Structure formats: structure tokens, C-alpha cells
Amino acid sequence: MIEINPTSRINGEIHVPGDKSISHRAAFLGAMTRDGVEVSNFSPGQDCASTLACLEAMGCAVEQDKALNTVKIKAPTGLKEPKDVLDAKNSGTTARLLLGLLSGIPNLFAVVTGDESLKRRPMGRVVKPLVAMGAKIDGREFGERLPLAVRGRKLSGGVHALQVASAQVKTAILLAGLGAQGATTVIEPSPTRDHTEIMLEYLGVPVLKDGLKVTVYPTSSIPGESWRIPGDFSAAAFWIVAAAITAESELRIKEVNVNPTRTGLLKVLERMGLDHAIEDETLSGGERTATVAVRSSRLKGTTVSPEEVPSLIDELPVLAVAATRAEGITEIRGARELRVKESDRIHAMAINLKALGAQIQETDDGWIIEGRTTLSGGRAKSFGDHRVAMAMAVAGLVATGPVCIEDEECVSISYPGFFDDLTELTQTCLKEVSS
Ligand code: S3P
């Protein structure tokens, strides 16, 4: 358990870890290239380590230089049948992208599993379109839950209209489509993060984008590449909110991915009155990268609509914290997906913020939060969910007394250095406390 103490200042400059979504994709696509890929600033989180371990178990060569934070990924003789079950652990992206990759490798047999949280999460959304392409996948609850067994075969492309806005499902189908017969088109109900499309284009693979439709074609050989992965906007989000809601803050977050499919939080916070600037924008591996500068801001409530949700899905827990500090009511709607993340994030955040005295009402698909109530010190549960733990640490910064976070180690899923960075930015010492 870790104790977070109130502070009024989040000051200085910070680099956040490499983007988790982009790192997963670099690993998967790297394993499919002829010459391999070499990326720097690969995500240090456990989720991306799970992806690398699964690919290694399939004969992929992974060379990691932890000091330089570079990773080389190459499968010179192609991907082989793994000798054991592939364990995606806590990582939904690993499991869903693996299912897409494995489905199209003829004759290969593999079983994909995960930890207790991942075994509860829905897989039918990715299994159904892959089966429609000809994949052979079976498992618990008729293919709805892990563990799932896959017997790879030659797939056919086709047109797949998704029921849920999910970049993981879109990517799984596109990965399968690269080896399938004929074109593969995904139609999304609303735009989701487009890192796969950007990376494919960067690697020289033709991708046809037309509104909510994206199409790939059979590709026999993808050459390699090397580039730097930008910082993770979803990690930066904790510091953006922390700086905004503390009284005397001025923070610059360097080299952050500002892909507009990811930065919905900035749009919403801007409406709420955020004082911020985007500076020094460049491109890295085809992705927009910039410095995000944030100052203490006087926020007011807003409504987040269902259409906005995919662009800030992972940032909603910390937005709920910001809403407790905003004048008036904030309503977040259309975010039912939060119930099937690493934890039920709607419930987890409502329980935790209520325990500190927030006025928060849990709805079926979001929250109604009445702002500028005093948050007191107390206890928060991570529910084993990295984003809940980090969001509650940010809440602790603006509480009137210490907030103790239980099972905080789960931050290592995406941001192992989170508490070190918190110490540095607040110039305070964090205390480990026994439960
Ligand atoms: C991710 C997509 C999102 C996001 C997850 C990572 C990705 O999930 O919540 O943290 O890397 O594609 P969905 O695609 O299920 O919405």
C-alpha cells in the first residue's frame, strides 16, 4: 500500500513511457516483416512484455537493450507453432491481436489464455469476425472467453462491420487480412485509435482509408524499419489532470503522442477551461508527437457524449477525478465499455471517489459527478487495475489528507515508474505503508 500526500504543485518537465498501443503494434508487425523492426522508447510496461513473450514462444527473435530502451523484433524464418499455452496475462491487446495473427497461419495450433481479469473479458467481438473469415477458434462459453484454441488456416478477407468501436478488434482483423485471400475491410461504428493504419503505411503497406472504412490487401512481404515510439498520451493524462487541478502548477510533458484519435481528453478539458499548449509538433514513425504544456486551471463541468468516448476511453477514470474538482456537474455518457476493461472502471472509480467524499453517481454507462466537493484522505482500492490506481493517486494530490492506495503495484502494467515520477514532480517522498 502506498500513501499519497496532498500537494499544491506539479512542476517541471517530464518524459512519459513509450506508448503502449504503438509498442504492441510494433512487436506484432515487426514479427511479420522480412527484415524486422527496431524501435526505441518501447513501452516498459508488463503488457508489452507479455506480447514479446508470446511472440518469442512462436520463434520470434526479440533483442531488448534495457539501458537504451530499444527492442529489435524479427522472425526470420516465420512464426512457428508454440510448444505451450500463450499467456497474455493482463493484456487485452496482446490476446486480441494474437488471435488475429494466429488465425491466418496455416496449420499452426495455439491456445491463448490470460490472468483472472482477462479471462472475464469479452472475446466474442474478435472471434466472430475472424470465424467469418474462416478461422477455427473455440474455447470457453462458445468462444466468448479465454482460454481459446486456434487452428490456423488460410482465411478469406471480406467486409466486417463492427458492433463495438474497438481498435483491438479492428487491428486483429487487419492483421488477419494481410495474409488472407482478397481484400479485407473493417467498418467501424465510430473512429478508434488508428495506430495500426499509420504503422502499416509507415512500413510501406497499402491501406485504403475512407471515412469509417479501412481496407488492407494480401501482402506477401513487408520490409523492416526503425523509428522512435512517442510517449504514451494515456500516461501523460495523469499528469495533465494533476497539473490542472493543483493550485500552483506548471508542467511540460515532452515527446507525447498527440494522435487526435487519442487526445479526446484534451478536447474535453479544454471545454472545461484547461490552460494548455501543444508545442514543437513533429512526426515519429508517422505518429504526431509534441510537448504538452499544462498550467493550474479553473475547471467547470461538462457533458461527455458517447461519440467522444473512444478518443478518451482510457482517460475516463482520471477525467472523473478532474470532474470532482470542476465547478458544477459533469456527466459522462456512452462509456459502458469501461465495465469490461481490466476492472469494471465505472464501479471502481465510483466506489473509490465516494469513499473520499465525492458526489458521484454511477450510471449504467458512465457517471454524474457534482464538482468542487472536498475530497478527504482515506483508502482507495486499485481493483488490480493500473489506471484506477494512477487515477486515485491523482485524487490523493488534491485531498485534504493522505490517501492510501491498496495493491498499487499494478501500475507496472503500463507505467512502472509512475510513483518515482510522482515523487520527482511533487518533490515529496511517498511512503510505503502496511495494510
Ligand atoms: C487499445 C484499444 C482500446 C484501449 C486499450 C488499448 C489498443 O481498447 O482501451 O487500452 O491498443 O488497441 P478497445 O480497442 O477494446 O476499445
Short mmCIF file of C-alpha atoms in Angstrom, two decimals, residues 6-409:
data_model
loop_
_atom_site.label_atom_id
_atom_site.label_comp_id
_atom_site.label_asym_id
_atom_site.label_seq_id
_atom_site.Cartn_x
_atom_site.Cartn_y
_atom_site.Cartn_z
CA PRO A 6 -1.70 16.41 -0.82
CA THR A 7 0.36 18.92 -2.79
CA SER A 8 -0.31 22.22 -4.49
CA ARG A 9 2.47 21.98 -7.11
CA ILE A 10 3.23 19.73 -10.06
CA ASN A 11 6.18 21.44 -11.65
CA GLY A 12 8.92 20.81 -14.18
CA GLU A 13 9.42 18.73 -17.30
CA ILE A 14 8.76 15.05 -17.75
CA HIS A 15 9.01 12.27 -20.33
CA VAL A 16 6.37 9.56 -20.02
CA PRO A 17 6.98 5.92 -21.12
CA GLY A 18 6.64 4.89 -24.75
CA ASP A 19 3.10 4.39 -25.98
CA LYS A 20 1.64 1.00 -25.04
CA SER A 21 -0.69 0.65 -28.05
CA ILE A 22 2.04 1.59 -30.53
CA SER A 23 4.57 -0.73 -28.83
CA HIS A 24 2.21 -3.74 -29.11
CA ARG A 25 1.72 -2.99 -32.80
CA ALA A 26 5.46 -2.55 -33.43
CA ALA A 27 6.02 -6.00 -31.91
CA PHE A 28 3.22 -7.73 -33.86
CA LEU A 29 4.03 -6.07 -37.17
CA GLY A 30 7.78 -6.50 -36.54
CA ALA A 31 7.19 -10.25 -36.29
CA MET A 32 5.50 -10.11 -39.70
CA THR A 33 8.26 -8.15 -41.51
CA ARG A 34 11.04 -9.57 -43.67
CA ASP A 35 13.92 -7.67 -42.03
CA GLY A 36 12.41 -6.96 -38.61
CA VAL A 37 11.81 -3.67 -36.87
CA GLU A 38 13.95 -1.82 -34.36
CA VAL A 39 12.20 0.69 -32.13
CA SER A 40 13.42 2.89 -29.31
CA ASN A 41 11.31 4.03 -26.35
CA PHE A 42 9.38 0.73 -26.36
CA SER A 43 6.80 0.63 -23.55
CA PRO A 44 8.40 -0.68 -20.32
CA GLY A 45 5.01 -1.96 -19.09
CA GLN A 46 4.20 -5.59 -18.35
CA ASP A 47 1.51 -5.70 -21.03
CA CYS A 48 4.03 -5.17 -23.81
CA ALA A 49 6.39 -7.67 -22.15
CA SER A 50 3.51 -10.19 -22.44
CA THR A 51 3.30 -9.51 -26.17
CA LEU A 52 7.06 -10.00 -26.60
CA ALA A 53 7.00 -13.25 -24.57
CA CYS A 54 4.15 -14.69 -26.69
CA LEU A 55 5.96 -13.79 -29.92
CA GLU A 56 9.22 -15.30 -28.61
CA ALA A 57 7.34 -18.51 -27.80
CA MET A 58 6.47 -18.61 -31.51
CA GLY A 59 10.13 -18.44 -32.58
CA CYS A 60 10.39 -14.70 -32.97
CA ALA A 61 13.81 -13.21 -32.09
CA VAL A 62 13.50 -10.36 -29.59
CA GLU A 63 16.60 -8.37 -28.65
CA GLN A 64 15.99 -5.87 -25.90
CA ASP A 65 18.52 -3.30 -24.74
CA LYS A 66 17.03 -2.15 -21.43
CA ALA A 67 19.64 0.62 -20.96
CA LEU A 68 18.94 2.17 -24.36
CA ASN A 69 15.30 1.10 -24.20
CA THR A 70 15.40 -0.35 -27.71
CA VAL A 71 13.78 -3.52 -28.98
CA LYS A 72 14.54 -5.45 -32.19
CA ILE A 73 11.85 -7.86 -33.31
CA LYS A 74 12.32 -10.28 -36.17
CA ALA A 75 11.01 -13.67 -37.20
CA PRO A 76 13.45 -14.52 -39.99
CA THR A 77 12.04 -17.99 -40.65
CA GLY A 78 8.41 -17.13 -39.92
CA LEU A 79 6.27 -17.78 -36.86
CA LYS A 80 6.18 -21.36 -35.53
CA GLU A 81 3.70 -23.38 -33.51
CA PRO A 82 4.29 -22.57 -29.81
CA LYS A 83 5.14 -25.54 -27.57
CA ASP A 84 2.97 -24.28 -24.73
CA VAL A 85 -0.06 -22.14 -23.98
CA LEU A 86 0.43 -18.45 -24.87
CA ASP A 87 -0.25 -16.32 -21.79
CA ALA A 88 -1.40 -12.75 -22.47
CA LYS A 89 -1.59 -12.21 -18.66
CA ASN A 90 -3.47 -8.92 -18.05
CA SER A 91 -3.22 -7.64 -21.61
CA GLY A 92 -6.37 -7.43 -23.74
CA THR A 93 -4.40 -6.02 -26.67
CA THR A 94 -1.99 -8.98 -26.59
CA ALA A 95 -4.81 -11.55 -26.54
CA ARG A 96 -6.96 -9.96 -29.24
CA LEU A 97 -4.13 -9.13 -31.64
CA LEU A 98 -2.66 -12.64 -31.14
CA LEU A 99 -5.99 -14.19 -32.13
CA GLY A 100 -5.87 -12.19 -35.38
CA LEU A 101 -2.28 -13.15 -36.09
CA LEU A 102 -2.63 -16.86 -35.23
CA SER A 103 -5.88 -17.41 -37.14
CA GLY A 104 -4.22 -16.95 -40.53
CA ILE A 105 -1.07 -19.06 -40.08
CA PRO A 106 -1.96 -22.35 -41.83
CA ASN A 107 -1.89 -25.49 -39.65
CA LEU A 108 -0.46 -23.77 -36.58
CA PHE A 109 -2.20 -24.74 -33.32
CA ALA A 110 -2.11 -22.48 -30.28
CA VAL A 111 -4.02 -21.85 -27.08
CA VAL A 112 -4.29 -18.28 -25.76
CA THR A 113 -5.04 -17.58 -22.12
CA GLY A 114 -4.73 -14.74 -19.63
CA ASP A 115 -4.99 -13.85 -15.96
CA GLU A 116 -8.23 -13.83 -13.95
CA SER A 117 -9.18 -10.34 -15.17
CA LEU A 118 -8.53 -11.14 -18.85
CA LYS A 119 -10.43 -14.45 -18.60
CA ARG A 120 -13.51 -12.42 -17.65
CA ARG A 121 -13.24 -10.03 -20.62
CA PRO A 122 -15.26 -10.45 -23.85
CA MET A 123 -13.53 -12.17 -26.76
CA GLY A 124 -16.56 -12.93 -28.97
CA ARG A 125 -16.18 -9.47 -30.55
CA VAL A 126 -12.89 -10.59 -32.11
CA VAL A 127 -13.63 -14.31 -32.51
CA LYS A 128 -16.84 -13.78 -34.54
CA PRO A 129 -15.34 -11.72 -37.40
CA LEU A 130 -12.28 -13.99 -37.52
CA VAL A 131 -14.55 -17.05 -37.77
CA ALA A 132 -16.43 -15.25 -40.57
CA MET A 133 -13.05 -15.03 -42.37
CA GLY A 134 -12.74 -18.82 -42.00
CA ALA A 135 -10.79 -19.05 -38.72
CA LYS A 136 -11.10 -22.10 -36.48
CA ILE A 137 -11.33 -20.86 -32.90
CA ASP A 138 -13.06 -22.46 -29.95
CA GLY A 139 -12.99 -22.12 -26.21
CA ARG A 140 -14.95 -21.30 -23.09
CA GLU A 141 -18.53 -20.08 -23.48
CA PHE A 142 -18.50 -20.95 -27.21
CA GLY A 143 -15.51 -18.74 -27.90
CA GLU A 144 -16.56 -15.78 -25.76
CA ARG A 145 -13.82 -16.17 -23.11
CA LEU A 146 -10.19 -17.24 -22.80
CA PRO A 147 -8.65 -19.77 -22.92
CA LEU A 148 -9.26 -20.05 -26.65
CA ALA A 149 -7.74 -22.62 -29.01
CA VAL A 150 -6.86 -21.61 -32.56
CA ARG A 151 -6.07 -23.84 -35.53
CA GLY A 152 -4.61 -21.51 -38.16
CA ARG A 153 -5.71 -21.73 -41.79
CA LYS A 154 -5.84 -19.72 -44.99
CA LEU A 155 -8.50 -17.05 -44.46
CA SER A 156 -10.67 -15.03 -46.84
CA GLY A 157 -10.96 -11.25 -46.48
CA GLY A 158 -14.44 -9.75 -46.71
CA VAL A 159 -16.25 -6.79 -45.23
CA HIS A 160 -16.66 -6.66 -41.45
CA ALA A 161 -18.98 -4.14 -39.81
CA LEU A 162 -18.06 -3.97 -36.13
CA GLN A 163 -20.71 -3.86 -33.40
CA VAL A 164 -18.37 -2.18 -30.90
CA ALA A 165 -15.91 0.64 -31.52
CA SER A 166 -12.71 -1.28 -30.76
CA ALA A 167 -9.24 -0.64 -32.13
CA GLN A 168 -8.17 -4.04 -30.82
CA VAL A 169 -10.82 -5.82 -32.87
CA LYS A 170 -10.10 -3.66 -35.93
CA THR A 171 -6.39 -4.46 -35.64
CA ALA A 172 -6.93 -8.21 -35.17
CA ILE A 173 -8.98 -8.32 -38.39
CA LEU A 174 -6.44 -6.20 -40.30
CA LEU A 175 -3.55 -8.44 -39.16
CA ALA A 176 -5.52 -11.50 -40.31
CA GLY A 177 -6.37 -9.67 -43.55
CA LEU A 178 -2.72 -9.18 -44.54
CA GLY A 179 -2.41 -12.94 -45.11
CA ALA A 180 -5.96 -13.58 -46.34
CA GLN A 181 -7.33 -14.08 -49.83
CA GLY A 182 -8.83 -10.90 -51.29
CA ALA A 183 -9.30 -7.50 -49.68
CA THR A 184 -10.31 -7.16 -46.01
CA THR A 185 -12.44 -4.18 -45.00
CA VAL A 186 -13.37 -3.14 -41.46
CA ILE A 187 -16.23 -0.68 -40.93
CA GLU A 188 -16.19 0.94 -37.50
CA PRO A 189 -19.27 2.35 -35.74
CA SER A 190 -17.14 5.37 -34.73
CA PRO A 191 -13.45 6.22 -35.16
CA THR A 192 -10.98 4.46 -32.86
CA ARG A 193 -7.21 4.83 -32.48
CA ASP A 194 -5.57 4.42 -35.88
CA HIS A 195 -2.01 3.41 -34.92
CA THR A 196 -2.20 0.18 -36.95
CA GLU A 197 -3.15 2.01 -40.13
CA ILE A 198 -0.40 4.61 -39.55
CA MET A 199 2.24 1.95 -38.85
CA LEU A 200 1.25 -0.15 -41.87
CA GLU A 201 1.58 2.91 -44.09
CA TYR A 202 4.93 3.76 -42.49
CA LEU A 203 6.09 0.22 -43.30
CA GLY A 204 5.03 0.71 -46.93
CA VAL A 205 1.90 -1.48 -46.80
CA PRO A 206 -1.06 -0.12 -48.84
CA VAL A 207 -4.03 0.83 -46.66
CA LEU A 208 -7.21 2.36 -48.08
CA LYS A 209 -8.99 4.68 -45.67
CA ASP A 210 -12.42 6.02 -46.47
CA GLY A 211 -14.28 7.57 -43.53
CA LEU A 212 -15.09 4.78 -41.11
CA LYS A 213 -13.87 2.11 -43.58
CA VAL A 214 -10.35 0.73 -43.69
CA THR A 215 -9.14 -1.86 -46.20
CA VAL A 216 -5.96 -3.93 -46.45
CA TYR A 217 -4.86 -6.35 -49.16
CA PRO A 218 -2.89 -9.63 -49.23
CA THR A 219 0.74 -8.71 -48.63
CA SER A 220 3.50 -11.25 -49.17
CA SER A 221 6.46 -9.32 -47.86
CA ILE A 222 6.73 -6.30 -45.56
CA PRO A 223 10.22 -4.76 -45.33
CA GLY A 224 11.63 -3.68 -41.95
CA GLU A 225 12.02 -0.21 -40.44
CA SER A 226 13.34 1.57 -37.38
CA TRP A 227 11.88 4.54 -35.50
CA ARG A 228 11.22 6.05 -32.07
CA ILE A 229 7.94 5.37 -30.30
CA PRO A 230 6.46 8.58 -28.84
CA GLY A 231 5.40 8.91 -25.20
CA ASP A 232 2.04 7.45 -24.16
CA PHE A 233 -0.74 10.07 -24.08
CA SER A 234 -2.67 7.80 -21.68
CA ALA A 235 0.27 8.03 -19.23
CA ALA A 236 0.59 11.79 -19.80
CA ALA A 237 -3.13 12.11 -18.98
CA PHE A 238 -2.48 11.57 -15.25
CA TRP A 239 -0.01 14.47 -15.19
CA ILE A 240 -2.23 16.69 -17.35
CA VAL A 241 -5.07 16.32 -14.85
CA ALA A 242 -2.72 16.52 -11.84
CA ALA A 243 -1.25 19.82 -13.06
CA ALA A 244 -4.68 21.21 -13.99
CA ILE A 245 -6.30 20.56 -10.60
CA THR A 246 -3.46 21.55 -8.28
CA ALA A 247 -3.15 25.24 -7.39
CA GLU A 248 0.35 26.32 -8.43
CA SER A 249 1.39 24.01 -11.23
CA GLU A 250 3.23 24.44 -14.49
CA LEU A 251 4.27 21.28 -16.28
CA ARG A 252 5.74 20.35 -19.67
CA ILE A 253 5.30 16.78 -20.87
CA LYS A 254 7.78 16.14 -23.66
CA GLU A 255 7.57 13.94 -26.74
CA VAL A 256 3.99 12.78 -26.26
CA ASN A 257 1.93 11.13 -28.98
CA VAL A 258 -0.81 13.61 -29.90
CA ASN A 259 -2.61 11.45 -32.47
CA PRO A 260 -6.12 13.03 -32.49
CA THR A 261 -7.76 9.59 -32.10
CA ARG A 262 -6.15 9.54 -28.62
CA THR A 263 -6.36 13.11 -27.35
CA GLY A 264 -10.09 13.41 -26.64
CA LEU A 265 -9.21 14.21 -23.02
CA LEU A 266 -7.57 17.47 -24.12
CA LYS A 267 -10.68 18.47 -26.08
CA VAL A 268 -12.93 17.79 -23.10
CA LEU A 269 -10.62 19.51 -20.62
CA GLU A 270 -10.29 22.47 -22.98
CA ARG A 271 -14.09 22.89 -22.80
CA MET A 272 -13.80 22.66 -19.03
CA GLY A 273 -11.29 25.54 -19.03
CA LEU A 274 -7.85 23.86 -19.24
CA ASP A 275 -4.90 26.22 -19.66
CA HIS A 276 -2.59 24.32 -22.01
CA ALA A 277 -0.50 24.48 -25.19
CA ILE A 278 0.80 21.96 -27.73
CA GLU A 279 4.34 22.83 -28.81
CA ASP A 280 7.13 21.54 -31.06
CA GLU A 281 4.99 19.10 -33.01
CA THR A 282 6.89 16.59 -35.20
CA LEU A 283 6.29 13.14 -36.71
CA SER A 284 7.85 9.92 -35.46
CA GLY A 285 7.09 6.65 -37.23
CA GLY A 286 4.19 8.51 -38.86
CA GLU A 287 2.74 9.50 -35.46
CA ARG A 288 2.27 13.09 -34.29
CA THR A 289 4.49 13.88 -31.33
CA ALA A 290 4.63 17.10 -29.29
CA THR A 291 5.25 18.77 -25.95
CA VAL A 292 2.07 19.23 -23.93
CA ALA A 293 2.34 22.23 -21.58
CA VAL A 294 -0.27 22.50 -18.79
CA ARG A 295 -0.93 25.02 -16.02
CA SER A 296 -3.25 25.07 -13.00
CA SER A 297 -6.74 25.70 -14.34
CA ARG A 298 -10.13 26.64 -13.00
CA LEU A 299 -12.34 23.88 -14.43
CA LYS A 300 -16.09 23.82 -14.91
CA GLY A 301 -18.36 20.82 -15.54
CA THR A 302 -19.22 19.45 -18.98
CA THR A 303 -21.04 16.61 -20.72
CA VAL A 304 -19.02 13.91 -22.47
CA SER A 305 -21.09 12.39 -25.26
CA PRO A 306 -21.00 8.76 -26.45
CA GLU A 307 -19.32 9.80 -29.76
CA GLU A 308 -16.37 11.26 -27.85
CA VAL A 309 -15.80 8.19 -25.70
CA PRO A 310 -13.45 6.13 -27.97
CA SER A 311 -10.98 9.03 -28.13
CA LEU A 312 -10.63 9.13 -24.32
CA ILE A 313 -11.76 5.68 -23.17
CA ASP A 314 -8.59 5.01 -21.13
CA GLU A 315 -8.56 8.54 -19.71
CA LEU A 316 -12.09 8.47 -18.26
CA PRO A 317 -11.02 7.32 -14.76
CA VAL A 318 -8.74 10.33 -14.38
CA LEU A 319 -11.31 12.61 -16.01
CA ALA A 320 -13.71 11.54 -13.23
CA VAL A 321 -11.12 12.84 -10.75
CA ALA A 322 -10.90 16.15 -12.65
CA ALA A 323 -14.72 16.38 -12.57
CA THR A 324 -14.71 16.28 -8.76
CA ARG A 325 -12.61 19.48 -8.87
CA ALA A 326 -14.73 21.24 -11.53
CA GLU A 327 -17.47 23.74 -10.76
CA GLY A 328 -20.91 22.23 -11.44
CA ILE A 329 -21.99 18.93 -12.94
CA THR A 330 -20.04 16.67 -15.28
CA GLU A 331 -21.90 13.89 -16.99
CA ILE A 332 -20.12 11.08 -18.84
CA ARG A 333 -22.39 9.03 -21.08
CA GLY A 334 -21.98 6.14 -23.51
CA ALA A 335 -18.96 4.62 -21.74
CA ARG A 336 -20.34 1.15 -20.95
CA GLU A 337 -17.11 -0.31 -22.37
CA LEU A 338 -15.44 0.78 -19.13
CA ARG A 339 -17.25 -2.07 -17.40
CA VAL A 340 -15.24 -4.67 -19.39
CA LYS A 341 -11.74 -3.21 -19.02
CA GLU A 342 -9.09 -4.56 -16.60
CA SER A 343 -11.75 -3.92 -13.92
CA ASP A 344 -15.27 -2.52 -14.01
CA ARG A 345 -13.91 1.02 -14.08
CA ILE A 346 -17.32 2.70 -13.70
CA HIS A 347 -17.88 0.88 -10.42
CA ALA A 348 -14.26 1.05 -9.22
CA MET A 349 -13.99 4.83 -9.62
CA ALA A 350 -17.44 5.48 -8.15
CA ILE A 351 -16.66 3.42 -5.03
CA ASN A 352 -13.23 5.00 -4.57
CA LEU A 353 -14.24 8.62 -5.13
CA LYS A 354 -17.36 8.24 -2.98
CA ALA A 355 -15.17 6.91 -0.16
CA LEU A 356 -13.22 10.20 -0.27
CA GLY A 357 -16.44 12.23 -0.13
CA ALA A 358 -17.05 12.96 -3.83
CA GLN A 359 -20.59 13.43 -5.13
CA ILE A 360 -20.53 10.77 -7.83
CA GLN A 361 -23.40 8.73 -9.15
CA GLU A 362 -22.70 5.55 -11.05
CA THR A 363 -24.96 5.14 -14.11
CA ASP A 364 -25.24 2.19 -16.44
CA ASP A 365 -22.81 3.79 -18.93
CA GLY A 366 -20.87 6.42 -17.01
CA TRP A 367 -21.09 8.83 -14.10
CA ILE A 368 -22.80 12.02 -12.98
CA ILE A 369 -20.35 13.98 -10.85
CA GLU A 370 -21.08 17.15 -8.93
CA GLY A 371 -17.94 19.12 -8.58
CA ARG A 372 -15.89 21.02 -6.11
CA THR A 373 -16.72 18.91 -3.12
CA THR A 374 -13.87 18.49 -0.67
CA LEU A 375 -12.04 15.19 -1.04
CA SER A 376 -10.87 13.83 2.28
CA GLY A 377 -8.00 11.46 2.95
CA GLY A 378 -8.77 7.76 3.15
CA ARG A 379 -8.24 4.48 1.36
CA ALA A 380 -8.59 3.58 -2.29
CA LYS A 381 -8.59 0.14 -3.91
CA SER A 382 -6.85 -0.38 -7.24
CA PHE A 383 -9.08 -3.38 -8.10
CA GLY A 384 -5.86 -4.70 -9.68
CA ASP A 385 -6.32 -2.08 -12.41
CA HIS A 386 -3.36 0.16 -13.30
CA ARG A 387 -5.48 3.09 -14.47
CA VAL A 388 -7.67 3.05 -11.34
CA ALA A 389 -4.54 3.05 -9.13
CA MET A 390 -3.00 6.01 -11.00
CA ALA A 391 -6.26 7.98 -11.17
CA MET A 392 -6.70 7.59 -7.40
CA ALA A 393 -3.11 8.70 -6.81
CA VAL A 394 -4.01 11.92 -8.68
CA ALA A 395 -7.10 12.26 -6.45
CA GLY A 396 -4.78 11.91 -3.45
CA LEU A 397 -2.85 15.00 -4.55
CA VAL A 398 -5.93 17.21 -4.02
CA ALA A 399 -7.41 15.54 -0.94
CA THR A 400 -7.28 17.19 2.47
CA GLY A 401 -5.34 14.28 3.99
CA PRO A 402 -3.28 11.26 2.90
CA VAL A 403 -4.85 8.74 0.53
CA CYS A 404 -3.56 5.16 0.81
CA ILE A 405 -3.77 3.07 -2.34
CA GLU A 406 -4.06 -0.68 -1.96
CA ASP A 407 -2.38 -3.03 -4.47
CA GLU A 408 -0.65 -0.18 -6.23
CA GLU A 409 1.96 -2.45 -7.88
#
